[in-house]
mmCIF file of C-alpha atoms in Angstrom:
data_model
loop_
_atom_site.group_PDB
_atom_site.id
_atom_site.type_symbol
_atom_site.label_atom_id
_atom_site.label_comp_id
_atom_site.label_asym_id
_atom_site.label_seq_id
_atom_site.Cartn_x
_atom_site.Cartn_y
_atom_site.Cartn_z
ATOM 1 C CA MET A 1 0.000 0.000 0.000
ATOM 2 C CA ALA A 2 2.752 2.430 0.977
ATOM 3 C CA LYS A 3 4.633 1.550 -2.205
ATOM 4 C CA ASP A 4 1.536 2.238 -4.318
ATOM 5 C CA LEU A 5 1.002 5.629 -2.681
ATOM 6 C CA LYS A 6 4.660 6.517 -3.175
ATOM 7 C CA GLU A 7 4.361 5.661 -6.877
ATOM 8 C CA LEU A 8 1.165 7.726 -7.180
ATOM 9 C CA PHE A 9 2.889 10.895 -5.940
ATOM 10 C CA ALA A 10 6.345 10.189 -7.394
ATOM 11 C CA ARG A 11 7.970 12.617 -9.826
ATOM 12 C CA LYS A 12 7.578 11.725 -13.512
ATOM 13 C CA VAL A 13 9.350 12.595 -16.776
ATOM 14 C CA ILE A 14 7.569 12.680 -20.155
ATOM 15 C CA PRO A 15 9.574 11.657 -23.283
ATOM 16 C CA VAL A 16 9.803 14.049 -26.262
ATOM 17 C CA SER A 17 8.745 13.049 -29.805
ATOM 18 C CA PHE A 18 7.997 16.292 -31.741
ATOM 19 C CA GLU A 19 10.051 18.361 -34.186
ATOM 20 C CA ARG A 20 11.104 21.801 -32.920
ATOM 21 C CA THR A 21 10.011 24.336 -35.544
ATOM 22 C CA ILE A 22 8.318 27.170 -33.591
ATOM 23 C CA ASN A 23 10.498 30.225 -32.862
ATOM 24 C CA LEU A 24 9.927 33.141 -30.475
ATOM 25 C CA PHE A 25 7.668 34.964 -32.934
ATOM 26 C CA GLY A 26 5.546 31.865 -33.517
ATOM 27 C CA ALA A 27 5.240 31.136 -29.804
ATOM 28 C CA THR A 28 4.275 34.742 -29.089
ATOM 29 C CA THR A 29 1.668 34.574 -31.856
ATOM 30 C CA ILE A 30 0.038 31.597 -30.124
ATOM 31 C CA GLY A 31 -0.100 33.500 -26.826
ATOM 32 C CA VAL A 32 -1.399 36.765 -28.281
ATOM 33 C CA GLY A 33 -3.998 34.893 -30.326
ATOM 34 C CA ALA A 34 -5.340 33.174 -27.222
ATOM 35 C CA LEU A 35 -5.242 36.343 -25.102
ATOM 36 C CA MET A 36 -6.784 38.721 -27.631
ATOM 37 C CA GLY A 37 -10.062 36.865 -28.135
ATOM 38 C CA ALA A 38 -13.438 38.453 -28.693
ATOM 39 C CA GLY A 39 -13.755 39.340 -24.997
ATOM 40 C CA VAL A 40 -12.312 42.814 -25.508
ATOM 41 C CA TYR A 41 -15.051 43.529 -28.070
ATOM 42 C CA VAL A 42 -17.776 42.833 -25.505
ATOM 43 C CA LEU A 43 -16.513 43.070 -21.922
ATOM 44 C CA ILE A 44 -15.352 46.681 -22.037
ATOM 45 C CA GLY A 45 -18.982 47.849 -21.940
ATOM 46 C CA LEU A 46 -19.717 45.844 -18.781
ATOM 47 C CA ALA A 47 -16.464 47.042 -17.255
ATOM 48 C CA ALA A 48 -17.193 50.693 -18.076
ATOM 49 C CA GLY A 49 -20.592 50.380 -16.407
ATOM 50 C CA LYS A 50 -18.909 49.562 -13.093
ATOM 51 C CA ALA A 51 -15.682 51.572 -13.293
ATOM 52 C CA GLY A 52 -16.726 54.558 -15.418
ATOM 53 C CA PRO A 53 -13.865 56.472 -17.088
ATOM 54 C CA SER A 54 -11.379 54.743 -14.768
ATOM 55 C CA VAL A 55 -11.908 51.455 -16.617
ATOM 56 C CA TRP A 56 -8.396 51.805 -18.040
ATOM 57 C CA LEU A 57 -7.109 51.600 -14.465
ATOM 58 C CA SER A 58 -9.138 48.401 -13.990
ATOM 59 C CA TYR A 59 -7.214 46.864 -16.872
ATOM 60 C CA VAL A 60 -3.903 48.006 -15.386
ATOM 61 C CA ALA A 61 -4.754 46.466 -11.999
ATOM 62 C CA CYS A 62 -6.021 43.257 -13.576
ATOM 63 C CA GLY A 63 -2.963 43.076 -15.804
ATOM 64 C CA ALA A 64 -0.675 43.477 -12.787
ATOM 65 C CA LEU A 65 -2.367 40.536 -11.058
ATOM 66 C CA ALA A 66 -2.237 38.445 -14.216
ATOM 67 C CA PHE A 67 1.429 39.308 -14.691
ATOM 68 C CA VAL A 68 2.200 37.635 -11.356
ATOM 69 C CA THR A 69 0.738 34.363 -12.626
ATOM 70 C CA THR A 70 2.554 34.910 -15.926
ATOM 71 C CA LEU A 71 5.877 35.024 -14.086
ATOM 72 C CA MET A 72 4.880 31.890 -12.162
ATOM 73 C CA PHE A 73 4.167 29.991 -15.377
ATOM 74 C CA ALA A 74 7.304 31.414 -16.996
ATOM 75 C CA GLU A 75 9.441 30.099 -14.146
ATOM 76 C CA LEU A 76 7.813 26.672 -14.390
ATOM 77 C CA ALA A 77 8.328 26.680 -18.166
ATOM 78 C CA ARG A 78 12.018 27.433 -17.643
ATOM 79 C CA ARG A 79 12.421 24.559 -15.203
ATOM 80 C CA VAL A 80 10.150 22.026 -16.956
ATOM 81 C CA PRO A 81 10.525 22.789 -20.704
ATOM 82 C CA ARG A 82 8.178 20.073 -22.013
ATOM 83 C CA SER A 83 4.763 20.010 -23.703
ATOM 84 C CA GLY A 84 1.587 19.795 -21.661
ATOM 85 C CA GLY A 85 1.703 23.107 -19.797
ATOM 86 C CA GLY A 86 0.096 23.060 -16.364
ATOM 87 C CA TYR A 87 -0.584 19.323 -16.603
ATOM 88 C CA THR A 88 3.098 18.532 -17.168
ATOM 89 C CA TYR A 89 4.197 20.864 -14.360
ATOM 90 C CA ALA A 90 1.850 19.145 -11.917
ATOM 91 C CA TYR A 91 2.617 15.635 -13.204
ATOM 92 C CA GLU A 92 6.390 15.977 -13.031
ATOM 93 C CA THR A 93 6.350 17.832 -9.713
ATOM 94 C CA LEU A 94 3.349 16.574 -7.722
ATOM 95 C CA GLY A 95 3.104 13.078 -9.197
ATOM 96 C CA SER A 96 0.377 11.097 -10.952
ATOM 97 C CA PHE A 97 -2.540 12.241 -8.825
ATOM 98 C CA GLY A 98 -1.676 15.940 -9.120
ATOM 99 C CA GLY A 99 -1.126 15.582 -12.859
ATOM 100 C CA PHE A 100 -4.354 13.649 -13.352
ATOM 101 C CA ALA A 101 -6.508 16.216 -11.519
ATOM 102 C CA THR A 102 -4.815 19.219 -13.131
ATOM 103 C CA GLY A 103 -4.946 17.679 -16.587
ATOM 104 C CA TRP A 104 -8.657 16.973 -16.429
ATOM 105 C CA PHE A 105 -9.544 20.474 -15.264
ATOM 106 C CA LEU A 106 -7.318 22.045 -17.930
ATOM 107 C CA ALA A 107 -8.628 19.763 -20.671
ATOM 108 C CA LEU A 108 -12.263 20.450 -19.828
ATOM 109 C CA GLY A 109 -11.593 24.177 -19.410
ATOM 110 C CA SER A 110 -9.917 24.361 -22.817
ATOM 111 C CA ILE A 111 -12.703 22.403 -24.510
ATOM 112 C CA PHE A 112 -15.390 24.643 -23.018
ATOM 113 C CA ALA A 113 -13.332 27.735 -23.946
ATOM 114 C CA CYS A 114 -13.143 26.518 -27.554
ATOM 115 C CA GLY A 115 -16.925 26.242 -27.565
ATOM 116 C CA LEU A 116 -17.201 29.816 -26.319
ATOM 117 C CA TYR A 117 -14.811 31.119 -28.993
ATOM 118 C CA ALA A 118 -16.599 29.136 -31.703
ATOM 119 C CA ILE A 119 -19.959 30.699 -30.831
ATOM 120 C CA GLY A 120 -18.327 34.144 -30.796
ATOM 121 C CA PHE A 121 -16.895 33.484 -34.259
ATOM 122 C CA ALA A 122 -20.275 32.378 -35.601
ATOM 123 C CA GLU A 123 -22.089 35.393 -34.142
ATOM 124 C CA TYR A 124 -19.631 37.904 -35.612
ATOM 125 C CA PHE A 125 -19.445 36.088 -38.955
ATOM 126 C CA SER A 126 -23.233 36.031 -39.337
ATOM 127 C CA SER A 127 -23.313 39.740 -38.460
ATOM 128 C CA LEU A 128 -20.637 40.403 -41.075
ATOM 129 C CA LEU A 129 -22.720 38.592 -43.697
ATOM 130 C CA GLY A 130 -25.837 40.483 -42.661
ATOM 131 C CA TYR A 131 -27.875 37.353 -41.939
ATOM 132 C CA ASP A 132 -29.737 36.332 -38.802
ATOM 133 C CA LEU A 133 -28.858 32.644 -38.526
ATOM 134 C CA HIS A 134 -30.818 32.117 -35.310
ATOM 135 C CA LYS A 135 -29.574 29.703 -32.632
ATOM 136 C CA VAL A 136 -29.394 26.530 -34.738
ATOM 137 C CA GLY A 137 -27.610 28.271 -37.603
ATOM 138 C CA VAL A 138 -25.070 29.879 -35.264
ATOM 139 C CA ARG A 139 -24.273 26.521 -33.637
ATOM 140 C CA ALA A 140 -23.950 24.853 -37.055
ATOM 141 C CA LEU A 141 -21.523 27.542 -38.242
ATOM 142 C CA ALA A 142 -19.560 27.243 -34.984
ATOM 143 C CA ILE A 143 -19.281 23.470 -35.399
ATOM 144 C CA GLY A 144 -18.181 23.875 -39.012
ATOM 145 C CA PHE A 145 -15.339 26.210 -38.070
ATOM 146 C CA VAL A 146 -14.209 23.942 -35.211
ATOM 147 C CA LEU A 147 -13.877 21.056 -37.671
ATOM 148 C CA PHE A 148 -12.072 23.270 -40.209
ATOM 149 C CA SER A 149 -9.612 24.563 -37.604
ATOM 150 C CA THR A 150 -9.017 21.023 -36.331
ATOM 151 C CA TRP A 151 -8.187 19.914 -39.885
ATOM 152 C CA ILE A 152 -5.760 22.841 -40.346
ATOM 153 C CA ASN A 153 -3.996 21.973 -37.076
ATOM 154 C CA ALA A 154 -3.803 18.275 -37.907
ATOM 155 C CA ARG A 155 -2.071 18.899 -41.260
ATOM 156 C CA GLY A 156 1.120 20.244 -39.716
ATOM 157 C CA THR A 157 2.618 22.926 -37.500
ATOM 158 C CA SER A 158 3.879 25.060 -40.403
ATOM 159 C CA GLY A 159 0.421 25.608 -41.877
ATOM 160 C CA THR A 160 -1.041 26.184 -38.436
ATOM 161 C CA GLU A 161 1.556 28.881 -37.695
ATOM 162 C CA LYS A 162 0.698 30.749 -40.900
ATOM 163 C CA PHE A 163 -3.042 30.488 -40.270
ATOM 164 C CA GLN A 164 -2.638 31.605 -36.660
ATOM 165 C CA GLY A 165 -0.412 34.503 -37.674
ATOM 166 C CA LEU A 166 -3.003 35.730 -40.188
ATOM 167 C CA LEU A 167 -5.748 35.661 -37.543
ATOM 168 C CA THR A 168 -3.733 37.099 -34.649
ATOM 169 C CA TRP A 169 -1.912 39.943 -36.348
ATOM 170 C CA GLY A 170 -4.943 40.706 -38.517
ATOM 171 C CA ASN A 171 -6.966 41.209 -35.340
ATOM 172 C CA LEU A 172 -4.268 43.419 -33.820
ATOM 173 C CA GLY A 173 -4.148 45.423 -37.048
ATOM 174 C CA VAL A 174 -7.897 46.060 -36.832
ATOM 175 C CA LEU A 175 -7.569 47.134 -33.200
ATOM 176 C CA LEU A 176 -4.634 49.424 -34.030
ATOM 177 C CA VAL A 177 -6.690 51.172 -36.727
ATOM 178 C CA PHE A 178 -9.560 51.424 -34.243
ATOM 179 C CA VAL A 179 -7.350 53.034 -31.565
ATOM 180 C CA LEU A 180 -5.721 55.518 -33.969
ATOM 181 C CA PHE A 181 -8.998 56.773 -35.437
ATOM 182 C CA ALA A 182 -10.827 56.794 -32.092
ATOM 183 C CA ALA A 183 -8.014 58.888 -30.611
ATOM 184 C CA PHE A 184 -8.853 61.689 -33.074
ATOM 185 C CA HIS A 185 -12.352 61.857 -31.556
ATOM 186 C CA ALA A 186 -11.176 61.718 -27.950
ATOM 187 C CA ARG A 187 -12.632 64.289 -25.564
ATOM 188 C CA PRO A 188 -10.652 64.564 -22.302
ATOM 189 C CA GLU A 189 -13.680 66.064 -20.515
ATOM 190 C CA LEU A 190 -15.394 62.650 -20.695
ATOM 191 C CA LEU A 191 -12.863 61.378 -18.147
ATOM 192 C CA LYS A 192 -14.530 63.467 -15.431
ATOM 193 C CA PRO A 193 -15.601 62.419 -12.880
ATOM 194 C CA HIS A 194 -12.922 59.762 -13.094
ATOM 195 C CA PHE A 195 -14.309 57.515 -10.329
ATOM 196 C CA PRO A 196 -18.130 57.855 -10.516
ATOM 197 C CA ASN A 197 -18.593 54.653 -8.510
ATOM 198 C CA GLY A 198 -15.563 55.118 -6.288
ATOM 199 C CA LEU A 199 -12.442 52.976 -6.159
ATOM 200 C CA ALA A 200 -14.636 49.999 -5.259
ATOM 201 C CA GLY A 201 -16.285 50.225 -8.670
ATOM 202 C CA THR A 202 -12.921 50.431 -10.400
ATOM 203 C CA PHE A 203 -11.394 47.404 -8.723
ATOM 204 C CA SER A 204 -14.537 45.249 -8.572
ATOM 205 C CA THR A 205 -14.368 45.245 -12.368
ATOM 206 C CA ILE A 206 -11.367 42.929 -12.177
ATOM 207 C CA GLY A 207 -13.724 39.987 -11.684
ATOM 208 C CA ILE A 208 -15.354 40.728 -15.047
ATOM 209 C CA ILE A 209 -12.272 41.236 -17.192
ATOM 210 C CA TYR A 210 -9.817 38.726 -15.670
ATOM 211 C CA ILE A 211 -10.823 36.076 -18.218
ATOM 212 C CA SER A 212 -9.322 38.393 -20.874
ATOM 213 C CA PHE A 213 -5.875 37.682 -19.417
ATOM 214 C CA PHE A 214 -6.034 33.904 -19.822
ATOM 215 C CA GLY A 215 -4.200 32.455 -22.788
ATOM 216 C CA TYR A 216 -0.458 32.948 -22.330
ATOM 217 C CA GLN A 217 -0.349 29.551 -20.548
ATOM 218 C CA LEU A 218 -1.167 27.817 -23.826
ATOM 219 C CA ILE A 219 2.324 28.560 -25.139
ATOM 220 C CA ALA A 220 3.797 26.022 -22.717
ATOM 221 C CA ASN A 221 1.546 23.273 -24.076
ATOM 222 C CA ASN A 222 3.626 23.376 -27.278
ATOM 223 C CA ALA A 223 7.055 23.330 -25.599
ATOM 224 C CA ASP A 224 8.209 20.156 -27.398
ATOM 225 C CA GLU A 225 7.769 21.933 -30.752
ATOM 226 C CA ILE A 226 9.403 25.218 -29.694
ATOM 227 C CA ILE A 227 13.052 25.948 -30.425
ATOM 228 C CA ASP A 228 15.054 26.277 -27.170
ATOM 229 C CA PRO A 229 11.905 26.114 -24.983
ATOM 230 C CA LYS A 230 13.793 26.827 -21.772
ATOM 231 C CA ARG A 231 14.414 30.373 -23.005
ATOM 232 C CA THR A 232 11.743 30.876 -25.662
ATOM 233 C CA VAL A 233 8.618 29.828 -23.738
ATOM 234 C CA PRO A 234 9.100 32.193 -20.752
ATOM 235 C CA ARG A 235 9.955 35.106 -23.035
ATOM 236 C CA ALA A 236 6.978 34.422 -25.310
ATOM 237 C CA MET A 237 4.661 34.356 -22.278
ATOM 238 C CA ILE A 238 5.913 37.710 -21.019
ATOM 239 C CA LEU A 239 5.844 39.268 -24.505
ATOM 240 C CA SER A 240 2.291 38.037 -25.104
ATOM 241 C CA MET A 241 1.060 39.462 -21.830
ATOM 242 C CA GLY A 242 2.809 42.776 -22.489
ATOM 243 C CA ILE A 243 1.261 43.111 -25.963
ATOM 244 C CA ALA A 244 -2.218 42.202 -24.715
ATOM 245 C CA LEU A 245 -2.071 44.535 -21.711
ATOM 246 C CA THR A 246 -0.905 47.457 -23.876
ATOM 247 C CA ALA A 247 -3.714 46.819 -26.370
ATOM 248 C CA TYR A 248 -6.379 46.534 -23.651
ATOM 249 C CA LEU A 249 -5.183 49.722 -21.975
ATOM 250 C CA LEU A 250 -5.246 51.772 -25.193
ATOM 251 C CA ILE A 251 -8.642 50.405 -26.272
ATOM 252 C CA ALA A 252 -10.200 51.143 -22.883
ATOM 253 C CA LEU A 253 -8.741 54.651 -22.735
ATOM 254 C CA VAL A 254 -9.784 55.809 -26.219
ATOM 255 C CA SER A 255 -13.228 54.229 -25.828
ATOM 256 C CA VAL A 256 -14.197 56.158 -22.686
ATOM 257 C CA MET A 257 -12.693 59.339 -24.147
ATOM 258 C CA ALA A 258 -14.671 59.020 -27.394
ATOM 259 C CA VAL A 259 -18.077 57.856 -26.102
ATOM 260 C CA PRO A 260 -19.596 58.593 -22.653
ATOM 261 C CA TRP A 261 -19.115 55.604 -20.369
ATOM 262 C CA GLN A 262 -22.862 55.465 -19.665
ATOM 263 C CA GLU A 263 -23.529 54.777 -23.358
ATOM 264 C CA LEU A 264 -20.830 52.119 -23.514
ATOM 265 C CA ALA A 265 -22.386 50.404 -20.494
ATOM 266 C CA LYS A 266 -25.786 50.182 -22.207
ATOM 267 C CA SER A 267 -24.430 48.659 -25.413
ATOM 268 C CA SER A 268 -23.876 44.943 -26.055
ATOM 269 C CA THR A 269 -21.392 45.969 -28.770
ATOM 270 C CA PRO A 270 -19.499 48.885 -27.160
ATOM 271 C CA LEU A 271 -16.643 49.028 -29.657
ATOM 272 C CA VAL A 272 -19.160 49.335 -32.487
ATOM 273 C CA GLU A 273 -20.444 52.542 -30.854
ATOM 274 C CA VAL A 274 -16.917 53.972 -30.831
ATOM 275 C CA ALA A 275 -16.148 52.729 -34.349
ATOM 276 C CA ILE A 276 -19.298 54.287 -35.824
ATOM 277 C CA LEU A 277 -18.292 57.618 -34.278
ATOM 278 C CA SER A 278 -14.822 57.282 -35.837
ATOM 279 C CA PHE A 279 -15.676 55.728 -39.207
ATOM 280 C CA GLY A 280 -19.364 56.419 -39.704
ATOM 281 C CA PRO A 281 -21.715 53.583 -40.766
ATOM 282 C CA ALA A 282 -18.719 51.478 -41.871
ATOM 283 C CA GLY A 283 -17.608 51.232 -38.233
ATOM 284 C CA TRP A 284 -19.658 48.096 -37.621
ATOM 285 C CA LEU A 285 -17.840 46.430 -40.544
ATOM 286 C CA LEU A 286 -14.417 47.087 -38.996
ATOM 287 C CA ILE A 287 -15.459 45.667 -35.626
ATOM 288 C CA SER A 288 -17.225 42.682 -37.189
ATOM 289 C CA VAL A 289 -14.054 41.779 -39.095
ATOM 290 C CA GLY A 290 -12.030 42.198 -35.907
ATOM 291 C CA GLY A 291 -14.476 40.053 -33.947
ATOM 292 C CA VAL A 292 -14.272 37.264 -36.530
ATOM 293 C CA LEU A 293 -10.458 37.328 -36.514
ATOM 294 C CA ALA A 294 -10.237 37.530 -32.717
ATOM 295 C CA SER A 295 -12.639 34.655 -32.079
ATOM 296 C CA ALA A 296 -11.082 32.484 -34.766
ATOM 297 C CA GLY A 297 -7.572 33.206 -33.472
ATOM 298 C CA ALA A 298 -8.471 32.344 -29.885
ATOM 299 C CA LEU A 299 -10.194 29.136 -31.001
ATOM 300 C CA ASN A 300 -7.295 28.039 -33.195
ATOM 301 C CA SER A 301 -4.680 28.758 -30.494
ATOM 302 C CA THR A 302 -6.661 26.838 -27.899
ATOM 303 C CA LEU A 303 -7.311 23.857 -30.189
ATOM 304 C CA LEU A 304 -3.614 23.730 -31.069
ATOM 305 C CA SER A 305 -2.508 23.797 -27.445
ATOM 306 C CA GLN A 306 -5.168 21.602 -25.860
ATOM 307 C CA ALA A 307 -4.234 18.787 -28.245
ATOM 308 C CA ARG A 308 -0.656 18.823 -26.908
ATOM 309 C CA GLN A 309 -2.004 18.482 -23.390
ATOM 310 C CA ILE A 310 -4.320 15.612 -24.372
ATOM 311 C CA TYR A 311 -1.311 14.052 -26.122
ATOM 312 C CA ALA A 312 0.807 14.329 -22.958
ATOM 313 C CA MET A 313 -1.959 12.732 -20.883
ATOM 314 C CA GLY A 314 -2.313 9.976 -23.472
ATOM 315 C CA LYS A 315 1.423 9.249 -23.194
ATOM 316 C CA ASN A 316 0.903 8.668 -19.478
ATOM 317 C CA ARG A 317 -2.214 6.518 -20.000
ATOM 318 C CA PHE A 318 -4.611 8.991 -18.373
ATOM 319 C CA PHE A 319 -6.307 8.936 -21.784
ATOM 320 C CA PRO A 320 -6.277 6.084 -24.358
ATOM 321 C CA ALA A 321 -2.754 5.374 -25.650
ATOM 322 C CA LEU A 322 -3.802 6.301 -29.210
ATOM 323 C CA LEU A 323 -4.107 9.939 -28.080
ATOM 324 C CA GLY A 324 -0.441 9.891 -27.046
ATOM 325 C CA GLU A 325 0.864 9.220 -30.560
ATOM 326 C CA VAL A 326 2.301 11.586 -33.183
ATOM 327 C CA HIS A 327 1.354 11.276 -36.868
ATOM 328 C CA GLN A 328 4.441 10.101 -38.781
ATOM 329 C CA ALA A 329 3.875 12.323 -41.816
ATOM 330 C CA TYR A 330 2.388 15.482 -40.281
ATOM 331 C CA LYS A 331 4.338 15.375 -36.978
ATOM 332 C CA THR A 332 1.211 16.416 -35.072
ATOM 333 C CA PRO A 333 -0.834 14.696 -32.329
ATOM 334 C CA PHE A 334 -3.419 13.773 -34.973
ATOM 335 C CA ALA A 335 -5.694 11.637 -32.786
ATOM 336 C CA ALA A 336 -5.539 14.076 -29.855
ATOM 337 C CA LEU A 337 -6.493 16.958 -32.146
ATOM 338 C CA PHE A 338 -9.568 15.231 -33.517
ATOM 339 C CA ALA A 339 -10.585 13.905 -30.096
ATOM 340 C CA GLY A 340 -10.466 17.444 -28.694
ATOM 341 C CA GLY A 341 -12.235 18.893 -31.725
ATOM 342 C CA LEU A 342 -15.038 16.330 -31.574
ATOM 343 C CA LEU A 343 -15.536 16.976 -27.851
ATOM 344 C CA VAL A 344 -15.900 20.693 -28.607
ATOM 345 C CA VAL A 345 -18.533 19.813 -31.213
ATOM 346 C CA LEU A 346 -20.341 17.564 -28.711
ATOM 347 C CA PHE A 347 -20.369 20.285 -26.041
ATOM 348 C CA LEU A 348 -21.694 22.806 -28.583
ATOM 349 C CA MET A 349 -24.562 20.442 -29.331
ATOM 350 C CA LEU A 350 -25.389 19.747 -25.676
ATOM 351 C CA PHE A 351 -24.862 22.883 -23.578
ATOM 352 C CA PRO A 352 -26.200 26.478 -23.576
ATOM 353 C CA LEU A 353 -23.807 29.416 -23.947
ATOM 354 C CA GLU A 354 -24.020 30.546 -20.304
ATOM 355 C CA PHE A 355 -23.080 27.089 -18.999
ATOM 356 C CA ILE A 356 -20.174 26.839 -21.459
ATOM 357 C CA ALA A 357 -18.791 30.224 -20.318
ATOM 358 C CA LYS A 358 -19.132 29.455 -16.596
ATOM 359 C CA ALA A 359 -17.647 25.973 -16.959
ATOM 360 C CA ALA A 360 -14.626 27.329 -18.859
ATOM 361 C CA ASN A 361 -13.936 29.946 -16.178
ATOM 362 C CA PHE A 362 -14.387 27.476 -13.303
ATOM 363 C CA CYS A 363 -12.145 24.753 -14.726
ATOM 364 C CA LEU A 364 -9.345 27.134 -15.700
ATOM 365 C CA LEU A 365 -9.374 28.934 -12.335
ATOM 366 C CA VAL A 366 -9.335 25.675 -10.334
ATOM 367 C CA SER A 367 -6.353 24.438 -12.349
ATOM 368 C CA LEU A 368 -4.222 27.349 -11.099
ATOM 369 C CA LEU A 369 -4.030 25.878 -7.572
ATOM 370 C CA PRO A 370 -1.993 22.739 -8.352
ATOM 371 C CA VAL A 371 0.230 24.749 -10.705
ATOM 372 C CA SER A 372 0.990 27.116 -7.810
ATOM 373 C CA LEU A 373 1.766 24.124 -5.589
ATOM 374 C CA ALA A 374 4.085 22.778 -8.278
ATOM 375 C CA LEU A 375 6.093 26.004 -8.331
ATOM 376 C CA ARG A 376 6.294 26.017 -4.531
ATOM 377 C CA ARG A 377 7.707 22.498 -4.545
ATOM 378 C CA LEU A 378 10.235 23.421 -7.217
ATOM 379 C CA TYR A 379 11.428 26.357 -5.140
ATOM 380 C CA ARG A 380 11.902 24.038 -2.162
ATOM 381 C CA GLU A 381 14.157 21.943 -4.371
ATOM 382 C CA GLN A 382 16.264 24.920 -5.438
ATOM 383 C CA SER A 383 19.365 22.787 -5.595
ATOM 384 C CA ARG A 384 18.011 21.147 -8.763
ATOM 385 C CA SER A 385 18.203 24.420 -10.719
ATOM 386 C CA ASN A 386 21.034 26.728 -11.728
ATOM 387 C CA GLY A 387 19.346 29.720 -10.163
ATOM 388 C CA GLU A 388 19.187 31.533 -13.503
ATOM 389 C CA PRO A 389 16.697 34.403 -13.838
ATOM 390 C CA VAL A 390 13.793 34.060 -16.242
#
C-alpha cells in the first residue's frame, strides 16, 4: 500500500517526440492569439458600467495581477521545458494524482473555452454577412469552423503557424486602426468624474475582465515543438502578456474618451459605438471583421494547445494510448487533435452558452491551484536548478 502511494505521488518525466520548428515569434503569436479573443469587443462595456472612465485603471490592476501568474508559469516553463503546460508541471512535480486532476480540469476548461470562442466566431461572422442565422444556424456555423480549424492543425505545425499569424496579427491590425482613429475623436472632458462609482467600482471590475488575461499559458503546451523552450517559452509568455495589456489599456482609454461611459455600459457591442463615431456607418464592418479574426484566433490557439495536453496525458495513460501518438507524416498529435475537436462539437450540441462560459472559467481557475503548488515544490528543491533568472 505504501509503495503504491509513493508511486502515485512520485515525480515523472515525459519523453519528447515532436520536431522543434516554432520560434519566439511563432510562440508569441500563439499567446497573443489566445489572449486577444473576442472578450475585448464585448466586456469593455460591462467594465465601463462599473468603473466609469477609470476602466483603463481596472485593466492596469487586472494586468498586474495576471502578470504575477505569468511570471509563475514562466518560471515553471524554464524549469520544466516540455509540452503539456500546467498538466506537465503538476505531473512531473506533484506526481500522478496531481497531474491527473490538473490535466482533467485544464482539458475540460480548454474544450469549453473553444466552444465559447466558436460561438463568438459564428455570431460575428453572421453579423458580417448580414444574416440572422438564429440559434441553430449559429451553432452549425460554430461546429463547421471547429472542424475546419481542427483539420488545419492536424495537417502540420507550419500551416497552423501561418493560419494563426493571419488571424492574430490581422486582429491586432484592426484594433490598431480602431485606436488611432478613435483617438482623433477623444474628448478629455469625458474622463470626469474619473471615479463615478468610487475605487470599489474600479477594482470590482477585475472579476469581469480577468478572463481576458487567460491564454499565455497555452504557449507552454507546445514546448516540445518550440526551439530552445527553456528560453523561448518564458519570453513568449511575457511578450504576449505585455502586448495584450498594452492593447487593452489603449482600447479602454480611447473608448471612454470618445463615447460617454454610460452609453458604452448600455451597449452589447461597445466598440461598435466607438467605431461608428470614428468611421461612420462602416464602423460596424471594422469591428465585425475584428471580432471574426479575434474569435477564430483564440479558437485556433486553444485547439492547437489543448491537443498537446491531451497528447501528454495519453502518453501517461490517463487517456487512451492512441491519443499519445504523433502522426508520422504530419508530426502532429493527430488523434488528440480530432478527439479534442469532436468533444468541442459535442459540447456545442449539448450545452447552452451561459453554462459553457461558466464551466470554462471554473475549470481554468481551479487548475491554477496545483500549478501554484508545483512552483512552490520546485522552489523548495532549489538545488536542482542553476538559479538563472527568467
